[in-house]
mmCIF file of C-alpha atoms in Angstrom:
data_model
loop_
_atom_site.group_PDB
_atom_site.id
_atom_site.type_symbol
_atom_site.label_atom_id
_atom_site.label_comp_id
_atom_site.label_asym_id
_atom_site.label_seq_id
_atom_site.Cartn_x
_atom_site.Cartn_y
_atom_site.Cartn_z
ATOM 1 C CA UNK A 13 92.455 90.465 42.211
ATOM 2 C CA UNK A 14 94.878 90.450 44.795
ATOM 3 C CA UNK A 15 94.086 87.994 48.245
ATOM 4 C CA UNK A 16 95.689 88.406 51.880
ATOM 5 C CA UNK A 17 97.225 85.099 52.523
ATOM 6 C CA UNK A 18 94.732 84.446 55.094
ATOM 7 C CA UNK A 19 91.806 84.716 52.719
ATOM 8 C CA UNK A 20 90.205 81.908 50.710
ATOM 9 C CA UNK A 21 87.509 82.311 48.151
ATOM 10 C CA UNK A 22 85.435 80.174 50.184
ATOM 11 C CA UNK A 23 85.573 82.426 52.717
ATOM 12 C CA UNK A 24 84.335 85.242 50.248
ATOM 13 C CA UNK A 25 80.719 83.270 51.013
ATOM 14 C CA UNK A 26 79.563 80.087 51.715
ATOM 15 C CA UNK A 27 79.197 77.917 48.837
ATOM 16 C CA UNK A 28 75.802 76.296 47.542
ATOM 17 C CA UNK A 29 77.378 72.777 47.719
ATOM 18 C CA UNK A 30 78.381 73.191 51.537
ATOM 19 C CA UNK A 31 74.770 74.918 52.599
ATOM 20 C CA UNK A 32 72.289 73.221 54.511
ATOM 21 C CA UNK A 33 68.471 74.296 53.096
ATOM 22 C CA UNK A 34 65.420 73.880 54.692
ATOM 23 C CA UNK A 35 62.744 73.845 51.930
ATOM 24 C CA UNK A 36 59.658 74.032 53.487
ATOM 25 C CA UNK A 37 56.051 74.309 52.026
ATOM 26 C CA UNK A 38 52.972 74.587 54.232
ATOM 27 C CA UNK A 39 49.028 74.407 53.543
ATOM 28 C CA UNK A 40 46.639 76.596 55.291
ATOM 29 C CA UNK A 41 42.539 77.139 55.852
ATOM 30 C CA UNK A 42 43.259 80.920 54.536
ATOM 31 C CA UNK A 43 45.044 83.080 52.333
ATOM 32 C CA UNK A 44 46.682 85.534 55.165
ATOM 33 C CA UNK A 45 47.677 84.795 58.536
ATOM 34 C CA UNK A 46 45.152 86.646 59.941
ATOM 35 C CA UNK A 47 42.543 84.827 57.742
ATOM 36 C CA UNK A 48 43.336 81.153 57.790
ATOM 37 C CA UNK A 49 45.519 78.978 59.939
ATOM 38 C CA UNK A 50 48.270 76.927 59.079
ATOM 39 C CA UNK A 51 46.913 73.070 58.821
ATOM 40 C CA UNK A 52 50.527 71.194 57.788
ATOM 41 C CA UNK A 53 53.965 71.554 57.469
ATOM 42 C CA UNK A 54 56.091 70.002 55.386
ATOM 43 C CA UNK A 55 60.139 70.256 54.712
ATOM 44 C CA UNK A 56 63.124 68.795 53.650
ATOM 45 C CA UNK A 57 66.464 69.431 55.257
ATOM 46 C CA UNK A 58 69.065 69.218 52.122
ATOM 47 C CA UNK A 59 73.344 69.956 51.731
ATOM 48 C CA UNK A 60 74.735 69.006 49.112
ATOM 49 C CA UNK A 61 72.056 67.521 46.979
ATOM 50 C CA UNK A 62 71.459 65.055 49.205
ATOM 51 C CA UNK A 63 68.272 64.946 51.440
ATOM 52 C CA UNK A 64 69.538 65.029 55.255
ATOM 53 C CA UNK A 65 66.031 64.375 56.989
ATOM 54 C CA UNK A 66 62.453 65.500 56.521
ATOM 55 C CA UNK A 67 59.817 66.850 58.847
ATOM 56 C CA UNK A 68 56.032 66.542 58.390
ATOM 57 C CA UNK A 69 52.829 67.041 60.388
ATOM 58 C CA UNK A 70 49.588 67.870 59.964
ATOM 59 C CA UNK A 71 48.229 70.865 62.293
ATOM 60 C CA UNK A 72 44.851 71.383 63.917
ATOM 61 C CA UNK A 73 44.081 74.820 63.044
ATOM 62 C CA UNK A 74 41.524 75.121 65.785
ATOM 63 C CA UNK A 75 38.919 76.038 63.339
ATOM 64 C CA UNK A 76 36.878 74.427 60.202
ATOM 65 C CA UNK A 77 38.818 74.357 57.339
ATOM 66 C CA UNK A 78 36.650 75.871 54.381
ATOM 67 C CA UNK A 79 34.847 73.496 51.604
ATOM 68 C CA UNK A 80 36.740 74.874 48.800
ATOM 69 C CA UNK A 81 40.295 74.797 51.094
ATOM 70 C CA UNK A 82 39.795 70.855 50.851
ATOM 71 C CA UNK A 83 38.768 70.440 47.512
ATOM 72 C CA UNK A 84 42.164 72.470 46.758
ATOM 73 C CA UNK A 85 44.432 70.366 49.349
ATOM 74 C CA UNK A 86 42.022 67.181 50.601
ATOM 75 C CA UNK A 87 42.990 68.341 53.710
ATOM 76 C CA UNK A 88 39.669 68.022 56.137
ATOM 77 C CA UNK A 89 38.373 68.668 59.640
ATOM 78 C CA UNK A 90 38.262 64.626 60.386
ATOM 79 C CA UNK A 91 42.020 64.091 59.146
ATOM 80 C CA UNK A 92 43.449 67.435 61.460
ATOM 81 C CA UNK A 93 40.857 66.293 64.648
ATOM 82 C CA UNK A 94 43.689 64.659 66.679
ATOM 83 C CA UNK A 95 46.559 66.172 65.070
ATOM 84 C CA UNK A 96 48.859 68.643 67.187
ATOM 85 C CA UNK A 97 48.115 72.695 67.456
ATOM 86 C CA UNK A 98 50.170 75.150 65.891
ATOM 87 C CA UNK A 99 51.953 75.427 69.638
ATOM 88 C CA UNK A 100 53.477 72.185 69.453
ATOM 89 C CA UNK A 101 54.178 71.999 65.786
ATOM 90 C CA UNK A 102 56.052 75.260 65.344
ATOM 91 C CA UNK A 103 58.358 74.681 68.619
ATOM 92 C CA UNK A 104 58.959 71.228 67.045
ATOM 93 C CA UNK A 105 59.831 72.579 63.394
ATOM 94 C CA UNK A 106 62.052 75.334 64.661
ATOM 95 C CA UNK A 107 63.804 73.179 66.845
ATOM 96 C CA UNK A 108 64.222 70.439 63.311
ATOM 97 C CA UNK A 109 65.359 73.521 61.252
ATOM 98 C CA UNK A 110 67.896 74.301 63.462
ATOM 99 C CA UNK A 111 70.582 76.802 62.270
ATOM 100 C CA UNK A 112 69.843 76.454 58.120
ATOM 101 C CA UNK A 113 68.475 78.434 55.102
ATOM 102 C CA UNK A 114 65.172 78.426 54.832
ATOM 103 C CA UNK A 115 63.615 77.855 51.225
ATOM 104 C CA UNK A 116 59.916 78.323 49.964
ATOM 105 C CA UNK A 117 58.396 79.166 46.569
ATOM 106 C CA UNK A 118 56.466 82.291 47.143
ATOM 107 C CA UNK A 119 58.657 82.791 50.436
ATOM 108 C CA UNK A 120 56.930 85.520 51.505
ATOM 109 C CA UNK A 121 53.481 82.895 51.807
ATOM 110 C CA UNK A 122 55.010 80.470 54.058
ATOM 111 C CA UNK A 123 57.253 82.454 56.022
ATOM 112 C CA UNK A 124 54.861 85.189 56.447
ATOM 113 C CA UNK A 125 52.371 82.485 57.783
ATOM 114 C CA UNK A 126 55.325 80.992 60.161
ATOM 115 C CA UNK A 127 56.187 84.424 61.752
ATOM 116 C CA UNK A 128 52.649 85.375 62.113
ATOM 117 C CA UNK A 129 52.313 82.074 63.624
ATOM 118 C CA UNK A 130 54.976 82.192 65.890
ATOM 119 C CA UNK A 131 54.029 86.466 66.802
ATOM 120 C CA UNK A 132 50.868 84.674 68.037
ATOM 121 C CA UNK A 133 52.054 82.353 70.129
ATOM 122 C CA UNK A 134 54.454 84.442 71.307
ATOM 123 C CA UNK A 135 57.875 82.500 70.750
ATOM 124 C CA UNK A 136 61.028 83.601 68.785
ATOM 125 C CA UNK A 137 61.018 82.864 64.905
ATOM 126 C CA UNK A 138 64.412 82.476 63.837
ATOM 127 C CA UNK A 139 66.080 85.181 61.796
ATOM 128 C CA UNK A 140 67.789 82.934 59.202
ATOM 129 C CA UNK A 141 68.414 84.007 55.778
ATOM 130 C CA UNK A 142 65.602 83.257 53.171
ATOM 131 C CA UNK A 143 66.017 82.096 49.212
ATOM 132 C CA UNK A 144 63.104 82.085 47.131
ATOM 133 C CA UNK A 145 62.569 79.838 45.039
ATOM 134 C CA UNK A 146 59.845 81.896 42.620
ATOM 135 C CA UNK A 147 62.106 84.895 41.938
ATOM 136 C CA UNK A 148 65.197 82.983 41.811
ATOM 137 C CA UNK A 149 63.166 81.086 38.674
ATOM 138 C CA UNK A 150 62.629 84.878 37.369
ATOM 139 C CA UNK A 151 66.082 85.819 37.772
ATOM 140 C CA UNK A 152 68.057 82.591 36.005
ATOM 141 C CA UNK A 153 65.266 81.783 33.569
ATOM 142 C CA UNK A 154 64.820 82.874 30.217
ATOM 143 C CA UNK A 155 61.292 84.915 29.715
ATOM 144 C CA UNK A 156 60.239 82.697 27.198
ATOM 145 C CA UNK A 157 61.733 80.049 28.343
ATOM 146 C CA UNK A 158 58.787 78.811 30.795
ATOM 147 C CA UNK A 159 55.129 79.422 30.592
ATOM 148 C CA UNK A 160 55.059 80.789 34.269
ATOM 149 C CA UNK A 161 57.257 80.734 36.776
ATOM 150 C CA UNK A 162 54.408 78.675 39.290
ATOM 151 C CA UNK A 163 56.061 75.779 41.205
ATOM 152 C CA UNK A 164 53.776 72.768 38.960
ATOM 153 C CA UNK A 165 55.339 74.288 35.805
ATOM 154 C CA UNK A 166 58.882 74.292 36.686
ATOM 155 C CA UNK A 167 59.087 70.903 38.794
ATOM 156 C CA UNK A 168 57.507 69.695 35.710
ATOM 157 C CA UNK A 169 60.004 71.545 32.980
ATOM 158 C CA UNK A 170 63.153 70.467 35.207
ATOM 159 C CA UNK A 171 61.471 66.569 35.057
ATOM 160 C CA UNK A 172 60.722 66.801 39.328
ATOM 161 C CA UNK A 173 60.360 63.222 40.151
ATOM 162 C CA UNK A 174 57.552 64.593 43.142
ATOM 163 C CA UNK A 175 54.563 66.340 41.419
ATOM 164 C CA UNK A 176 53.510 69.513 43.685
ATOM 165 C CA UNK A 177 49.859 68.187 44.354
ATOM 166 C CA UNK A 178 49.340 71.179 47.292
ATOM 167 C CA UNK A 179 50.266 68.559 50.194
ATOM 168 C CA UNK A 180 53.153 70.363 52.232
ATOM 169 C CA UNK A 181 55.691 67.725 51.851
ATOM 170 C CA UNK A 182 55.271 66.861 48.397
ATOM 171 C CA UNK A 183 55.871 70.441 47.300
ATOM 172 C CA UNK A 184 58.522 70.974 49.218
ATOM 173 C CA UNK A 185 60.253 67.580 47.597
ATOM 174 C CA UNK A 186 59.396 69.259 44.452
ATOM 175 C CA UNK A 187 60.591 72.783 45.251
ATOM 176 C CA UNK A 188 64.242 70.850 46.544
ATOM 177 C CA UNK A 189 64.145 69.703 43.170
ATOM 178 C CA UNK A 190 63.510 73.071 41.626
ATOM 179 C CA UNK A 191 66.131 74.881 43.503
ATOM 180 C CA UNK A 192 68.496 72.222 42.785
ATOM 181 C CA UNK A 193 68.296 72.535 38.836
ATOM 182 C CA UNK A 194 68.303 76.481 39.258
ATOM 183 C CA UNK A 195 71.657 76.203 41.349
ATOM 184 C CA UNK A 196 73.049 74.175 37.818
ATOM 185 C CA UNK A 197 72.059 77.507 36.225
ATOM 186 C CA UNK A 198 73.601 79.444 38.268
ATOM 187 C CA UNK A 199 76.875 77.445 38.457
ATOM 188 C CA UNK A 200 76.975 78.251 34.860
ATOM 189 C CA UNK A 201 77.057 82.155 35.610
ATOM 190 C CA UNK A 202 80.207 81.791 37.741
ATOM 191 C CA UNK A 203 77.455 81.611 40.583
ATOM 192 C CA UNK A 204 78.119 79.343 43.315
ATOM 193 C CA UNK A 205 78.022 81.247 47.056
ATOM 194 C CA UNK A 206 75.013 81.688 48.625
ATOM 195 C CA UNK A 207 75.688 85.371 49.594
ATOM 196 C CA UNK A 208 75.751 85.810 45.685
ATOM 197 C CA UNK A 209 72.580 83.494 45.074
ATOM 198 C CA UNK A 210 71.043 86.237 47.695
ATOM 199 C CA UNK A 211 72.477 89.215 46.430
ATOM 200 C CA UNK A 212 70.736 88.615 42.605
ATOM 201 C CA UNK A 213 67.430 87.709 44.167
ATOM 202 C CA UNK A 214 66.961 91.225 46.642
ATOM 203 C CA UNK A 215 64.766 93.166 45.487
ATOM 204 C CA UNK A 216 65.478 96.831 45.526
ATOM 205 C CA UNK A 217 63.799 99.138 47.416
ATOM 206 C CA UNK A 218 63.082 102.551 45.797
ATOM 207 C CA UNK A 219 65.561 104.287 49.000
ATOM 208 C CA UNK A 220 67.865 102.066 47.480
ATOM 209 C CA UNK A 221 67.596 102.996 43.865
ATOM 210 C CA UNK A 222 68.272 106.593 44.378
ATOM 211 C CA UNK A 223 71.203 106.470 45.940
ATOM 212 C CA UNK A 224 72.317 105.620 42.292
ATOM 213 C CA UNK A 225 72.570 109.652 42.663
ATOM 214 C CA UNK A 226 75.708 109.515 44.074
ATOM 215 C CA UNK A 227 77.540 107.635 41.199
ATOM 216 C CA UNK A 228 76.347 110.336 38.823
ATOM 217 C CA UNK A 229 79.692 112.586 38.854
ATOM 218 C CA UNK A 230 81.896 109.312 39.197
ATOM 219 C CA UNK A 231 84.631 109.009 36.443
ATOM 220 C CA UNK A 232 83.640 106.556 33.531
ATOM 221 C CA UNK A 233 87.103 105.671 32.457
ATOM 222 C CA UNK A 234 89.672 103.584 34.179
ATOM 223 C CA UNK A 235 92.734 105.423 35.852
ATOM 224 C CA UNK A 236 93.730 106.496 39.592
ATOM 225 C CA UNK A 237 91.603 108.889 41.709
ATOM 226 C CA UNK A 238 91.544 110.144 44.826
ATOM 227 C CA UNK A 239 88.042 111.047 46.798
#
């Protein structure tokens, strides 16, 4: 491989060990956005492998939060009662984030619930790129390696020193710890940008797949061609 003088292989993508992640985790009265409501946030703000700050609130969902919702989380109406709305929390989380990777296990829960959130309410969401944690696990993990991929089995197989006990901020310690011990993996691939981290975690559309059409007539053996 041959590099312009100008070009570094850091600036081929960002490495893992220069990122800043936000690994946030949230609990909710609901399943879907347009079900439940979220009722806390909790995150850590990581570079390095070193924790930079953490954020965590609990949120008044406006509502009642169901029976079996706080037998799951312990979460109830008397603890949220003079806790902030979902209009002051969000605006304060964005606005901690700032300009970083977000992280979740099951992504498309707690970001799904944080753009529905912020549709609602009728603020900007930012646009940053997102790493999940659940099919990164299915990705760098054996299939036999794990009994599941859930976020309780692997904090527990990579020795998590935070058990995930569905309270935002613990499982977001615990999924910091996760994505930490898959990065090893993946260092051990010859993995280490983030851009490659995302590339082996998209999922592929089936508009995508057939374009694999057009390689069909494409030479199979090395040489020189012209197209």
């Amino acid at each position: 491989v041959v590099l312009d003088n100008d070009v570094t292989f850091d600036s081929l993508g960002m490495q893992l060990s220069k990122t800043t992640f936000v690994i946030v985790d949230l609990e909710t009265s609901g399943g879907t956005p347009a079900e439940g409501a979220i009722t806390e946030i909790g995150a850590v703000k990581v570079c390095g492998g070193e924790i930079l700050s953490e954020f965590r609130t609990l949120v008044n969902p406006g509502h009642p939060i169901p029976p079996f919702i706080t037998l799951l989380t312990g979460i109830n109406d008397s603890m949220v009662e003079q806790s902030p709305g979902i209009s002051f929390a969000l605006p304060a989380f964005i606005e901690w984030a700032g300009d970083c990777v977000f992280v979740a296990h099951n992504a498309s829960f707690d970001l799904g619930f944080l753009r529905g959130s912020a549709k609602l309410l009728n603020i900007s969401f930012p646009s940053h790129a997102v790493l999940d944690t659940l099919t990164l696990a299915r990705c760098v993990l054996q299939p036999d390696e794990v009994q599941n991929r859930k976020l309780g089995t692997l904090a527990a197989y990579f020795g998590s020193p935070t058990e995930p006990v569905h309270r935002a901020l613990a499982d977001a310690r615990a999924t910091a710890h996760v994505m930490h011990a898959l990065f090893e993996r993946l260092g051990t691939m010859g993995v280490t940008t983030l851009d490659e981290t995302l590339g082996i975690t998209t999922v592929i559309k089936p508009a995508q797949r057939k374009k694999r059409t057009l390689a069909t007539d494409l030479p199979e053996v090395p040489g020189v061609y012209a197209f």
